mmCIF file of C-alpha atoms in Angstrom:
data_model
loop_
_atom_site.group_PDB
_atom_site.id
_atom_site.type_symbol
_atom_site.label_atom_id
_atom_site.label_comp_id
_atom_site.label_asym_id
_atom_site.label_seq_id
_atom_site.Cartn_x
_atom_site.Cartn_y
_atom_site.Cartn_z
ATOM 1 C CA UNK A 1 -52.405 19.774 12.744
ATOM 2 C CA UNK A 2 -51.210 19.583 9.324
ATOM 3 C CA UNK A 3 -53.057 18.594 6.154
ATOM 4 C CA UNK A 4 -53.131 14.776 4.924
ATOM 5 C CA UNK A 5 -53.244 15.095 1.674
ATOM 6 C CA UNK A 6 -54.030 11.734 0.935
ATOM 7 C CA UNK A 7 -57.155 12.116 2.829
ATOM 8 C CA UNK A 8 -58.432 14.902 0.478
ATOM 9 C CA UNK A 9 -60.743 13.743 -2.406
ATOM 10 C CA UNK A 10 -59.619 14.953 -6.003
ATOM 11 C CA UNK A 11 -63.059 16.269 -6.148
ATOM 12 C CA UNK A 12 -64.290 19.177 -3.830
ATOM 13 C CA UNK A 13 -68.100 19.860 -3.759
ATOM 14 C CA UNK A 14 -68.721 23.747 -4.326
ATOM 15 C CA UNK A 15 -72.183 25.108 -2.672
ATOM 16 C CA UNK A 16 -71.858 28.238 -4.803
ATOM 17 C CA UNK A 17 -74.318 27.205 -7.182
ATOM 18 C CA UNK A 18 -76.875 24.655 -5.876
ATOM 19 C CA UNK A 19 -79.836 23.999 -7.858
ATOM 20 C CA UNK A 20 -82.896 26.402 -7.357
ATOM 21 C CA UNK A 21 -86.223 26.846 -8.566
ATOM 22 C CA UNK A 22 -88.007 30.607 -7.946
ATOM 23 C CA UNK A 23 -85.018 31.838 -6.532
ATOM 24 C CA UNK A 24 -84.716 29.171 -3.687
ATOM 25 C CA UNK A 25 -82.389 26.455 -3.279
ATOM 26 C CA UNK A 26 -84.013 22.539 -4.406
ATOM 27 C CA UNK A 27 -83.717 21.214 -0.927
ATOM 28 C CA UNK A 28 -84.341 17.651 -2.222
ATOM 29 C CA UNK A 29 -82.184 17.767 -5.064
ATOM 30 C CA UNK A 30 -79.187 18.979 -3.386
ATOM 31 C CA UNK A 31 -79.513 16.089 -0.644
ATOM 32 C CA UNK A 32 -79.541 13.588 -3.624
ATOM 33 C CA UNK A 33 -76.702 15.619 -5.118
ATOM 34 C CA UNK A 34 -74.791 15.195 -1.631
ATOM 35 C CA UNK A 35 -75.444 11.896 -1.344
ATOM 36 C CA UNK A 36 -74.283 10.800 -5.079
ATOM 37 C CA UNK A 37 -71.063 12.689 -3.762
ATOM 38 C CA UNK A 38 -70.941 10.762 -0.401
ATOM 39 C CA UNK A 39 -71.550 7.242 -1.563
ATOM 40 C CA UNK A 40 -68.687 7.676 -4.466
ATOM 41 C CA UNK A 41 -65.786 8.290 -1.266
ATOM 42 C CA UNK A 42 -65.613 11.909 -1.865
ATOM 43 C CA UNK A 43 -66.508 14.179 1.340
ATOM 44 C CA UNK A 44 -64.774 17.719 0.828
ATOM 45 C CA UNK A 45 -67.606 20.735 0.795
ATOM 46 C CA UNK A 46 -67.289 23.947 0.041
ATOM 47 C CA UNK A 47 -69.732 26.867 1.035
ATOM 48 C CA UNK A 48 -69.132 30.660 2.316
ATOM 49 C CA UNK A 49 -71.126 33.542 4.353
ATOM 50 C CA UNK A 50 -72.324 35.170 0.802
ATOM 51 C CA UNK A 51 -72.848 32.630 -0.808
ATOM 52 C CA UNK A 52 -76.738 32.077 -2.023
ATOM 53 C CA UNK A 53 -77.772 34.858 -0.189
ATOM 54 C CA UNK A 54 -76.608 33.166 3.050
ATOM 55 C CA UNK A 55 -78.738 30.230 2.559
ATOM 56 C CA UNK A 56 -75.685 27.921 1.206
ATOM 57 C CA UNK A 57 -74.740 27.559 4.458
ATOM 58 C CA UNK A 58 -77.956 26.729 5.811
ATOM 59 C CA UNK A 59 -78.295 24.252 3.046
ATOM 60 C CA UNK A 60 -75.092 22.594 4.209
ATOM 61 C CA UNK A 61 -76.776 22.030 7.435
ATOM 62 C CA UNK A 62 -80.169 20.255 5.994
ATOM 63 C CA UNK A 63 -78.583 18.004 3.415
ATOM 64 C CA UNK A 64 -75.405 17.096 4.810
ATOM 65 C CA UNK A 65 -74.891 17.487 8.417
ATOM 66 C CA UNK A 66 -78.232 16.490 10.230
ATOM 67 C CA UNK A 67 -77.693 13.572 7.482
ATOM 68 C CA UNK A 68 -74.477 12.392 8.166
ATOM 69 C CA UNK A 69 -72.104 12.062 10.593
ATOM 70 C CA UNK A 70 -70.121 14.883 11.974
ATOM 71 C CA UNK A 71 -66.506 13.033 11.544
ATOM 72 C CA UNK A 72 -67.827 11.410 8.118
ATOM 73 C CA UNK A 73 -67.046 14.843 5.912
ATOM 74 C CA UNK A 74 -65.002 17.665 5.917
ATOM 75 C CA UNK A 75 -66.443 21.200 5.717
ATOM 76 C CA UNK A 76 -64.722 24.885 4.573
ATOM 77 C CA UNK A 77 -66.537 28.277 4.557
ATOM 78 C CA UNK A 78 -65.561 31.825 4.319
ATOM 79 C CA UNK A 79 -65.274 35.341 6.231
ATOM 80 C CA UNK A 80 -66.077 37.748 4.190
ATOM 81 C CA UNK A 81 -63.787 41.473 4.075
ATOM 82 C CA UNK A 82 -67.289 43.273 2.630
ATOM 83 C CA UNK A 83 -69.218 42.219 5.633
ATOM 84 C CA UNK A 84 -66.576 43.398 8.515
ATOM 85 C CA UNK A 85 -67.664 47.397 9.596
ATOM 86 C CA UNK A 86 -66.207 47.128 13.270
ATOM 87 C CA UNK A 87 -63.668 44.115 15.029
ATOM 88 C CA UNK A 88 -67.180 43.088 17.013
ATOM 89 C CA UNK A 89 -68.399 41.774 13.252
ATOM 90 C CA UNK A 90 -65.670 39.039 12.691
ATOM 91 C CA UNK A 91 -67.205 36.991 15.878
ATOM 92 C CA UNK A 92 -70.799 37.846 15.186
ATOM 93 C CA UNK A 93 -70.000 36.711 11.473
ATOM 94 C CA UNK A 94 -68.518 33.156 12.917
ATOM 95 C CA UNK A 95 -70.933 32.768 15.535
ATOM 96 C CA UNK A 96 -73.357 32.750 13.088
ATOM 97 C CA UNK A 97 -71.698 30.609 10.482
ATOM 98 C CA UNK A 98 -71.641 27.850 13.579
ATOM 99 C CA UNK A 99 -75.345 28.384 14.164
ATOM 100 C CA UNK A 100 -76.249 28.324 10.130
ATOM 101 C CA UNK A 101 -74.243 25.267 9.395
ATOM 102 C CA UNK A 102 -74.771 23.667 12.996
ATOM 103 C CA UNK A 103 -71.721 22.571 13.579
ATOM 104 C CA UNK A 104 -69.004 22.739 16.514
ATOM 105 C CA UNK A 105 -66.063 23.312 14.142
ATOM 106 C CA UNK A 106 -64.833 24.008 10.486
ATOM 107 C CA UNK A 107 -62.214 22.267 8.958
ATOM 108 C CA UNK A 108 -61.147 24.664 6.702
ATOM 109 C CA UNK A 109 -61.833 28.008 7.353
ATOM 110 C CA UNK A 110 -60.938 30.567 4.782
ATOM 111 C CA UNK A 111 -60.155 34.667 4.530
ATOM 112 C CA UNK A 112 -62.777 34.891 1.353
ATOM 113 C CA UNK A 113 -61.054 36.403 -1.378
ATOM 114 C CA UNK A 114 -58.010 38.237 -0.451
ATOM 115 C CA UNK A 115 -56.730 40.714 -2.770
ATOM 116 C CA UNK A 116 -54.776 44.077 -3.603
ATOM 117 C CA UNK A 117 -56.787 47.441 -2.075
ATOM 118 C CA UNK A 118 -60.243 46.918 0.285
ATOM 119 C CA UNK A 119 -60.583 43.237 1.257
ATOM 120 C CA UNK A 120 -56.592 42.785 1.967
ATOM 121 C CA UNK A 121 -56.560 45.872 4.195
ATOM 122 C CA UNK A 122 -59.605 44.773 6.168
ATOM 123 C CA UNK A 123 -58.350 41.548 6.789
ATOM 124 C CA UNK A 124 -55.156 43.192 8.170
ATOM 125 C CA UNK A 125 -57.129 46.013 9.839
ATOM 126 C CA UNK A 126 -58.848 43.854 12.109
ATOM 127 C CA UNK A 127 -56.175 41.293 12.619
ATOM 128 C CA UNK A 128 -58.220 38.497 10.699
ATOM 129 C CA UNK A 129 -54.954 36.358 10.370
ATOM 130 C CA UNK A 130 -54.402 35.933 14.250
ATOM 131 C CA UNK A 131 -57.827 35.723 15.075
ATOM 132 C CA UNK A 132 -58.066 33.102 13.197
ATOM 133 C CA UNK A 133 -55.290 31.254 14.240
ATOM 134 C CA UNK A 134 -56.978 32.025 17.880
ATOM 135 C CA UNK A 135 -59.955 29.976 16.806
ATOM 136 C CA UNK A 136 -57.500 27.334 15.558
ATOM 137 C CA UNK A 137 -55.683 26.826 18.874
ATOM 138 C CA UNK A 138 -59.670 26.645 20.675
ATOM 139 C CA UNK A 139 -60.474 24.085 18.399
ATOM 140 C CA UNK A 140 -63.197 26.016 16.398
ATOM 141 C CA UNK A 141 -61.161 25.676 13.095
ATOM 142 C CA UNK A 142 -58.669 22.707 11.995
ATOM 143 C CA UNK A 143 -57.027 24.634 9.009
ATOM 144 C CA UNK A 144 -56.726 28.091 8.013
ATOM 145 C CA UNK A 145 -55.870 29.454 4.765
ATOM 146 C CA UNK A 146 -57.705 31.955 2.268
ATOM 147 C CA UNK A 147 -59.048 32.430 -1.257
ATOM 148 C CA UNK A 148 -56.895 34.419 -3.025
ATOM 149 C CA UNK A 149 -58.014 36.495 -6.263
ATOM 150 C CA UNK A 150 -54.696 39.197 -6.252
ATOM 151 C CA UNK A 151 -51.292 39.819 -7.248
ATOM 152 C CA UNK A 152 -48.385 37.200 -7.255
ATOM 153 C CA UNK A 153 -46.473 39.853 -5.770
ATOM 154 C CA UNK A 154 -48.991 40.144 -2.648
ATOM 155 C CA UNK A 155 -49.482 36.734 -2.371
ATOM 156 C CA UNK A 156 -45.591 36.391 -1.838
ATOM 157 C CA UNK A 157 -45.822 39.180 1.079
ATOM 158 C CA UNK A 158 -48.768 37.212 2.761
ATOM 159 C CA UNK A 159 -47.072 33.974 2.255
ATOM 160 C CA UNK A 160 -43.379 35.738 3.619
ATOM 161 C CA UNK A 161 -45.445 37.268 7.075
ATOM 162 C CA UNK A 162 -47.973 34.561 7.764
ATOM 163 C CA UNK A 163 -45.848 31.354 7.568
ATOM 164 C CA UNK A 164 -48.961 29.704 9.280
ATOM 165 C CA UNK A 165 -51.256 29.674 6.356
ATOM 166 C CA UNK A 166 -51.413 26.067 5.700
ATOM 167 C CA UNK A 167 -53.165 26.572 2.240
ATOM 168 C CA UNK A 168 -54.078 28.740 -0.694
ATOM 169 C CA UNK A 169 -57.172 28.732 -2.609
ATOM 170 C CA UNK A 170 -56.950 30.000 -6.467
ATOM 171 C CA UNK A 171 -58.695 30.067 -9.258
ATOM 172 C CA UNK A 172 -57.308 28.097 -12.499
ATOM 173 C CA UNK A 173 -57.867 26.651 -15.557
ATOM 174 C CA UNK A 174 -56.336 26.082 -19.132
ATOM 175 C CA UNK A 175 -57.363 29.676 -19.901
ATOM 176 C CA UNK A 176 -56.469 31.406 -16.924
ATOM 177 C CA UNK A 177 -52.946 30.287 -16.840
ATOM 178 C CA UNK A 178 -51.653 33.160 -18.800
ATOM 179 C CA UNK A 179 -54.187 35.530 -18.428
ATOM 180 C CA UNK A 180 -52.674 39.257 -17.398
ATOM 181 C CA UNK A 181 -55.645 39.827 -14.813
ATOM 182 C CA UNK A 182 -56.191 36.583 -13.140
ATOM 183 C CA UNK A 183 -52.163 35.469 -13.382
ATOM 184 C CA UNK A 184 -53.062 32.134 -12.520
ATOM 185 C CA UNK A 185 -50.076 30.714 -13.642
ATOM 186 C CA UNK A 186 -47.613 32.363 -11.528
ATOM 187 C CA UNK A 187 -49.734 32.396 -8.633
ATOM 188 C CA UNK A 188 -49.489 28.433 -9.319
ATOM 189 C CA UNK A 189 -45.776 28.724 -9.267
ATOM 190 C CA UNK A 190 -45.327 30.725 -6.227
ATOM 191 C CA UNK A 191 -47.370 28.087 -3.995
ATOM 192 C CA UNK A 192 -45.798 25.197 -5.604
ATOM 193 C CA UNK A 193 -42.282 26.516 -5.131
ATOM 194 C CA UNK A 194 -43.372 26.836 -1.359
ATOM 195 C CA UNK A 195 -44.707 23.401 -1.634
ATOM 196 C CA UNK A 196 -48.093 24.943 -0.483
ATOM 197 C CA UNK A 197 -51.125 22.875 -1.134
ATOM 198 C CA UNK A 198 -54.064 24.265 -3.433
ATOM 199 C CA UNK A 199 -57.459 23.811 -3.847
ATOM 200 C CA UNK A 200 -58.316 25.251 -7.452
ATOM 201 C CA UNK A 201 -61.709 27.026 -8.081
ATOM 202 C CA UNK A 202 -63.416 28.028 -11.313
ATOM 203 C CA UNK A 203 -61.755 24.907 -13.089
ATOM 204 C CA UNK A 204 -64.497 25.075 -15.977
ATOM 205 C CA UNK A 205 -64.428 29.136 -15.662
ATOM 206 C CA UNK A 206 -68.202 29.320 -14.995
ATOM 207 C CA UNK A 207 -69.260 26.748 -16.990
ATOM 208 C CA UNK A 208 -66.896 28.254 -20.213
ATOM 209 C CA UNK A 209 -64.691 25.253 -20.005
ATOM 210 C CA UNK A 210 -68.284 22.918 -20.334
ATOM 211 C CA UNK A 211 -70.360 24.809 -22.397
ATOM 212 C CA UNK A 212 -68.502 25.500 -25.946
ATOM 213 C CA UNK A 213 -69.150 25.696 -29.628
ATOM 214 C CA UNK A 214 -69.704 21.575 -31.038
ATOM 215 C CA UNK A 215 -66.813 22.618 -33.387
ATOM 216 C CA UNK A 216 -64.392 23.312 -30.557
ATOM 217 C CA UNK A 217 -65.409 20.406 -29.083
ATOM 218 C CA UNK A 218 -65.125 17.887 -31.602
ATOM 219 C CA UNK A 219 -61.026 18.147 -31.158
ATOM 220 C CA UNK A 220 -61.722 16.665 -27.835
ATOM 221 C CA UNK A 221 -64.358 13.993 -28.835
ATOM 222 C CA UNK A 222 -62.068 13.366 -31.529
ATOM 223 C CA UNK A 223 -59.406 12.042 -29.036
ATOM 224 C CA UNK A 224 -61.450 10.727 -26.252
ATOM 225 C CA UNK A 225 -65.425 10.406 -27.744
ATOM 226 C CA UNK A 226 -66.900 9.492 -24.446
ATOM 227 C CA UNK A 227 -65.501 12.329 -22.241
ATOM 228 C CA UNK A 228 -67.171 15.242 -21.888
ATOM 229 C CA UNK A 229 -65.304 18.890 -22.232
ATOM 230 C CA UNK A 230 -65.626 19.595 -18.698
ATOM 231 C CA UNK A 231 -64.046 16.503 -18.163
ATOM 232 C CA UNK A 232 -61.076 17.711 -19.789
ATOM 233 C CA UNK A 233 -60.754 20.832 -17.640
ATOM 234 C CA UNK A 234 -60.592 18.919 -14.802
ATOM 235 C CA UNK A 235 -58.113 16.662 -15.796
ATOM 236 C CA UNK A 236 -56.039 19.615 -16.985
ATOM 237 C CA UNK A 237 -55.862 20.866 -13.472
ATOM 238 C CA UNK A 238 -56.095 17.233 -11.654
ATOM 239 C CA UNK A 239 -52.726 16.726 -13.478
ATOM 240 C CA UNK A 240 -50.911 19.579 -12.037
ATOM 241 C CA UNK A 241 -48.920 18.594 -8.796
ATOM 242 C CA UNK A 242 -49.265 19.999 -5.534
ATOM 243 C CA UNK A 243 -53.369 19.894 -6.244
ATOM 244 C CA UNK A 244 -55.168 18.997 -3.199
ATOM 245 C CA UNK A 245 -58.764 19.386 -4.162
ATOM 246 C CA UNK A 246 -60.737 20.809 -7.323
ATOM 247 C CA UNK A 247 -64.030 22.677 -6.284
ATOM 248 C CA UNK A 248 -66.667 22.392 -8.792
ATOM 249 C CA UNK A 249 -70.069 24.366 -8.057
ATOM 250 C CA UNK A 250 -72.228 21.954 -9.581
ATOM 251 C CA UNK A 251 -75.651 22.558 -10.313
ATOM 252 C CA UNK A 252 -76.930 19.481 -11.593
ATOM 253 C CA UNK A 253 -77.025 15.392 -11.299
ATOM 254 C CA UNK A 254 -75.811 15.177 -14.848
ATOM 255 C CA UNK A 255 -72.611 17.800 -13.478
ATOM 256 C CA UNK A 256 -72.229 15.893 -10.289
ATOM 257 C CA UNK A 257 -72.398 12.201 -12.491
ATOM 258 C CA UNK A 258 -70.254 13.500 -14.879
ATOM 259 C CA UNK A 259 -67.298 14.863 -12.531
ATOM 260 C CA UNK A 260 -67.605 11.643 -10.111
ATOM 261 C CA UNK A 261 -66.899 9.500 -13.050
ATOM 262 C CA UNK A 262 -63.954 11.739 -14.184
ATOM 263 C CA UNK A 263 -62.427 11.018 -10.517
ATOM 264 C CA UNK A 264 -63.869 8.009 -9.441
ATOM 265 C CA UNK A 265 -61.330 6.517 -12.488
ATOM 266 C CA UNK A 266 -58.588 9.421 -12.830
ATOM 267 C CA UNK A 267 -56.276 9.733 -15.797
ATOM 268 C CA UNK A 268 -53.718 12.113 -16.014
ATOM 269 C CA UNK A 269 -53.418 13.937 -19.379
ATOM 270 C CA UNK A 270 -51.189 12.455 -21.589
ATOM 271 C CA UNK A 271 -48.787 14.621 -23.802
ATOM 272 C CA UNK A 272 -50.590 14.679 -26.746
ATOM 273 C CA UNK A 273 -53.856 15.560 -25.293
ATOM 274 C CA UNK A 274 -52.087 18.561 -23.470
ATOM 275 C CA UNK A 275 -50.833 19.853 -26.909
ATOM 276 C CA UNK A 276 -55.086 19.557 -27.994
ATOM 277 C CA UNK A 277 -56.028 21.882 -24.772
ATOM 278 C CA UNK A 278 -53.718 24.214 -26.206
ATOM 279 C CA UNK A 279 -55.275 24.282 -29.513
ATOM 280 C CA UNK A 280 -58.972 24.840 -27.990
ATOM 281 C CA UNK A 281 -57.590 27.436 -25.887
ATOM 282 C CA UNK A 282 -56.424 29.179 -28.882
ATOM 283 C CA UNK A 283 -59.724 29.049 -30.418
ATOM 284 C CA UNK A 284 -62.065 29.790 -27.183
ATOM 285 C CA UNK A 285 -59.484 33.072 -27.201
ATOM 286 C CA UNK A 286 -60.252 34.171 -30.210
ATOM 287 C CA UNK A 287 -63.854 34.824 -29.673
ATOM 288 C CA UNK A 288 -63.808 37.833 -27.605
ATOM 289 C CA UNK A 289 -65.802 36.981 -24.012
ATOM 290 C CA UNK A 290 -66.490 38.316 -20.805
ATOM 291 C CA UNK A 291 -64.376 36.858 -18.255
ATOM 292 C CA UNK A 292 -67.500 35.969 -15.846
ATOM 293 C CA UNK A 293 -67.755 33.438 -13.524
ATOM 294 C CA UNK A 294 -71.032 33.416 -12.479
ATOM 295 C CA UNK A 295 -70.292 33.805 -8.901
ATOM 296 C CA UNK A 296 -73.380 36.466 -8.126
ATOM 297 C CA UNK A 297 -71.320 38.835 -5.377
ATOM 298 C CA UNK A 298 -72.148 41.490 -8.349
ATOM 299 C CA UNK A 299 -76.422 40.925 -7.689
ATOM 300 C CA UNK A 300 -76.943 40.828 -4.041
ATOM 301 C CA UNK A 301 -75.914 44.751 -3.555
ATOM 302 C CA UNK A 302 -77.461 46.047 -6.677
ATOM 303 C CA UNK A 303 -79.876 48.585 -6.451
ATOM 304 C CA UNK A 304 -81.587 48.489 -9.837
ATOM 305 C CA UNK A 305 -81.919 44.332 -9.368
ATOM 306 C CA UNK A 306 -79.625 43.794 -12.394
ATOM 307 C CA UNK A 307 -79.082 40.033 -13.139
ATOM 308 C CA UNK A 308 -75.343 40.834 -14.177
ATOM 309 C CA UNK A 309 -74.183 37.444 -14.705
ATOM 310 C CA UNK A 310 -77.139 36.299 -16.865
ATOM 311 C CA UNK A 311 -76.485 39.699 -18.763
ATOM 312 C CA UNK A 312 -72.806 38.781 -19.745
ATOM 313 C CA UNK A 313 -73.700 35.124 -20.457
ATOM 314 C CA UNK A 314 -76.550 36.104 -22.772
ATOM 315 C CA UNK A 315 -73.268 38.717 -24.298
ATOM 316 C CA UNK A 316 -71.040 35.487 -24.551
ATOM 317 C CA UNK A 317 -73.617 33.703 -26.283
ATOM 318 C CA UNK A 318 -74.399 36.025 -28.702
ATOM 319 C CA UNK A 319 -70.878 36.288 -29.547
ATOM 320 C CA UNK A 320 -70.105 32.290 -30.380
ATOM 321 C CA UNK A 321 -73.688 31.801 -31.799
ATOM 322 C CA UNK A 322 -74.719 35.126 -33.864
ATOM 323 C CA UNK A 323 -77.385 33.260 -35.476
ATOM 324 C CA UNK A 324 -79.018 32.031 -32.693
ATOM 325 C CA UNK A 325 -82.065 33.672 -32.227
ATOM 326 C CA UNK A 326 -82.543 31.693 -28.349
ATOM 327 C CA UNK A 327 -80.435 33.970 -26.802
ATOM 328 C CA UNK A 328 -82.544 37.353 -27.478
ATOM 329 C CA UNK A 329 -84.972 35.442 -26.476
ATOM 330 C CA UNK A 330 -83.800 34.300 -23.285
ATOM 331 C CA UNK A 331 -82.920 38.038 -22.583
ATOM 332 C CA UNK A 332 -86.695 39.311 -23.237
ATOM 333 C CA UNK A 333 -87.668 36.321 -20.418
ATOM 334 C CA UNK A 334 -84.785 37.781 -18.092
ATOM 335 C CA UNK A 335 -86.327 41.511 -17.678
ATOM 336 C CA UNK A 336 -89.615 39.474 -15.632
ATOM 337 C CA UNK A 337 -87.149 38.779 -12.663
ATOM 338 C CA UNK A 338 -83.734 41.186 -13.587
ATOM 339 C CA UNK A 339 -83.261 44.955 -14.395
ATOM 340 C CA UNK A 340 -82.555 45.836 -18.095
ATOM 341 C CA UNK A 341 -78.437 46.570 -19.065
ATOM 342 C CA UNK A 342 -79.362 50.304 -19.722
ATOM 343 C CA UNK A 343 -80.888 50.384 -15.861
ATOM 344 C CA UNK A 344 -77.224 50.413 -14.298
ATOM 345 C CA UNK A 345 -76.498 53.612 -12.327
ATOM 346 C CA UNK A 346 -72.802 52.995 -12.365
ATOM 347 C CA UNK A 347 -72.769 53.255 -8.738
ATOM 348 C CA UNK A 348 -69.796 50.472 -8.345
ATOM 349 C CA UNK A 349 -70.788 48.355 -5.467
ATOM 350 C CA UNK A 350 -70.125 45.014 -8.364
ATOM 351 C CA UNK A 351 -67.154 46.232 -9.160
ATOM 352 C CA UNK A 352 -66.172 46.336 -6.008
ATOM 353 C CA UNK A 353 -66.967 42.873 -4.985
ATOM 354 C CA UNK A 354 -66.365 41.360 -8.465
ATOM 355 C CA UNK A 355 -63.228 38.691 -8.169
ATOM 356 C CA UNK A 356 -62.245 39.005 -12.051
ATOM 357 C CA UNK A 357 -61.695 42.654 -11.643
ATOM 358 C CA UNK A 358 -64.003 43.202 -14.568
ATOM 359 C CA UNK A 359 -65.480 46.729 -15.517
ATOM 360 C CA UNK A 360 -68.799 45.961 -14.954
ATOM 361 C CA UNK A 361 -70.272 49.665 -15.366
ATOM 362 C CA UNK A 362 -68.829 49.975 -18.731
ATOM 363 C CA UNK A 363 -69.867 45.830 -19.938
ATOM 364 C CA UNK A 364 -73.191 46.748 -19.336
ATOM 365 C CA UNK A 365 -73.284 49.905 -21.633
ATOM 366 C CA UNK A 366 -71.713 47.308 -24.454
ATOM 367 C CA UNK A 367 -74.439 44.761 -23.533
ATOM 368 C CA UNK A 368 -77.046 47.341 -23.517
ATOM 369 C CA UNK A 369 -76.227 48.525 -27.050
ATOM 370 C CA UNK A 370 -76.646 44.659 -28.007
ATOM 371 C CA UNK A 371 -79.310 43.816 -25.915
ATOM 372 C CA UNK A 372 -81.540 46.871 -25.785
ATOM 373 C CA UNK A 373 -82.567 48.045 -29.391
#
């Protein structure tokens, strides 16, 4: 069964980051999130094993399928490498993911990040790629394909031995593209030589892309005053063929409002206004950041509780607003539910889950010098 492509919404609805309030997902809000999504013809979600602590899938079941109907929308999730100890895990794991989202079948189904080292070699270990394609052929699973977070040269020896992976999920925005850990660029290249469709995650890097100085983003508003910057990260990658769906973890209404009306009424980028993403890329790269996404693998294994993400954020707002006093501030509020910087043990279980490769143990020394006086 191959992929229609025209039956793909532009817009992808990522469960990664769903509203929550006390550390628990806004049950009500993310069914009137869902059906904001729904009613404006869009119908692709996106949710995984980890993700929320487990409860993203769960929350996939409440406010989407006991509301709609089963052949109305079309739903992906992951297996995760860091989860598999023995073969017997890989069908618990699914079993599971059935019984959490309470469905009969996935329509995407998805390897969760494969990459150089640990998760690559379990997947291969335990024959993840054929299983799959077993669960295919039953029926449990209408496409298979896998995040992808590694090498351009591994994802050509994936893509060369497993001819049946119908499509790639990378991450990719107008920063990424030449970055020298993320490579998004040529991993873009190798699946659109190979005419393999996409679906693009982290299109506003973590909010980066949607959250920037007023001085950066006045070149946008200058062009376009009535679209937002996260607008214009989308339509960066929405103009980029062989892109079958753009996942965007939205937390809010004002996100979810925001993106439908960027592809309810899509414009391509016109030459001109790709020449002014390259001047605020320039600039955003200038200020040195840390290249986190938010995605949280780094907290639910941490011994000493350490709110990592918030941590770097506070960093990366510190380092575009040195005068703002908010962001100490917001750090002092953060110890009441997160371990301090300085509390790290450098054990490595985030860096060994973190997707952007980033040397977490040694980040948190820097932020603790910042943060900890």
């Amino acid at each position: 069964m191959s992929i229609e492509l025209g039956n793909m919404p532009k817009l992808g609805f990522g469960l990664m980051r769903l509203p929550e309030e006390n550390g628990r997902i806004v049950h009500e809000r993310v069914c009137d999130m869902v059906d904001r999504y729904m009613k404006a013809g869009m119908n692709y979600f996106d949710t995984a094993y980890v993700y929320h602590g487990g409860m993203s899938e769960v929350a996939a079941r409440e406010a989407l399928v006991k509301r709609y109907p089963r052949e109305s929308f079309m739903l992906a999730t992951k297996l995760p490498a860091w989860e598999i100890r023995k073969k017997e895990d890989i069908e618990r794991i699914f079993r599971e993911q059935l019984e959490r989202v309470g469905v009969d079948y996935f329509d995407f189904y998805l390897l969760h990040s494969v990459e150089d080292g640990y998760n690559y070699e379990t997947y291969v270990k335990y024959d993840c790629f054929d299983r799959c394609m077993k669960r295919k052929t039953e029926g449990k699973i209408r496409h298979f394909g896998f995040s992808y977070h590694g090498s351009p040269d591994l994802l050509k020896e994936i893509l060369d031995l497993h001819p049946e992976v119908e499509f790639v999920q990378i991450q990719l925005n107008y920063l990424d593209m030449t970055n020298p850990v993320v490579r998004s660029g040529e991993l873009y290249d190798i699946l659109a030589e190979r005419h393999i469709p996409m679906i693009i995650m982290e299109p506003v890097r973590g909010g980066m892309l949607a959250n920037m100085p007023p001085a950066v983003e006045a070149k946008f508003k200058e062009r376009q005053p009535e679209r937002s910057a996260a607008s214009w990260a989308f339509r960066f990658v929405g103009s980029l063929p062989g892109v079958m769906t753009i996942l965007s973890g939205m937390s809010t209404e004002e996100q979810m409002d925001d993106n439908i009306r960027t592809f309810s009424d899509f414009e391509p980028l016109a030459e001109d206004e790709k020449g002014i993403i390259e001047d605020v890329a320039a600039e955003l790269l200038s200020v040195p950041q840390i290249g986190c996404t938010d995605c949280k693998y780094c907290c639910d294994g941490c011994p000493m509780k350490i709110r990592i993400p918030d941590i770097f954020r506070t960093v990366n707002t510190m380092r575009r607003f040195p005068d703002d006093w908010r962001s100490r501030n917001f750090y002092t509020g953060l110890l009441d539910r997160s371990g301090k910087a300085s509390d790290c043990i450098g054990c490595g279980q985030c860096e060994r889950v973190c997707p952007q490769h980033l040397p977490i143990i040694e980040l948190l020394k820097e932020a603790s010098e910042i943060l900890d006086r």
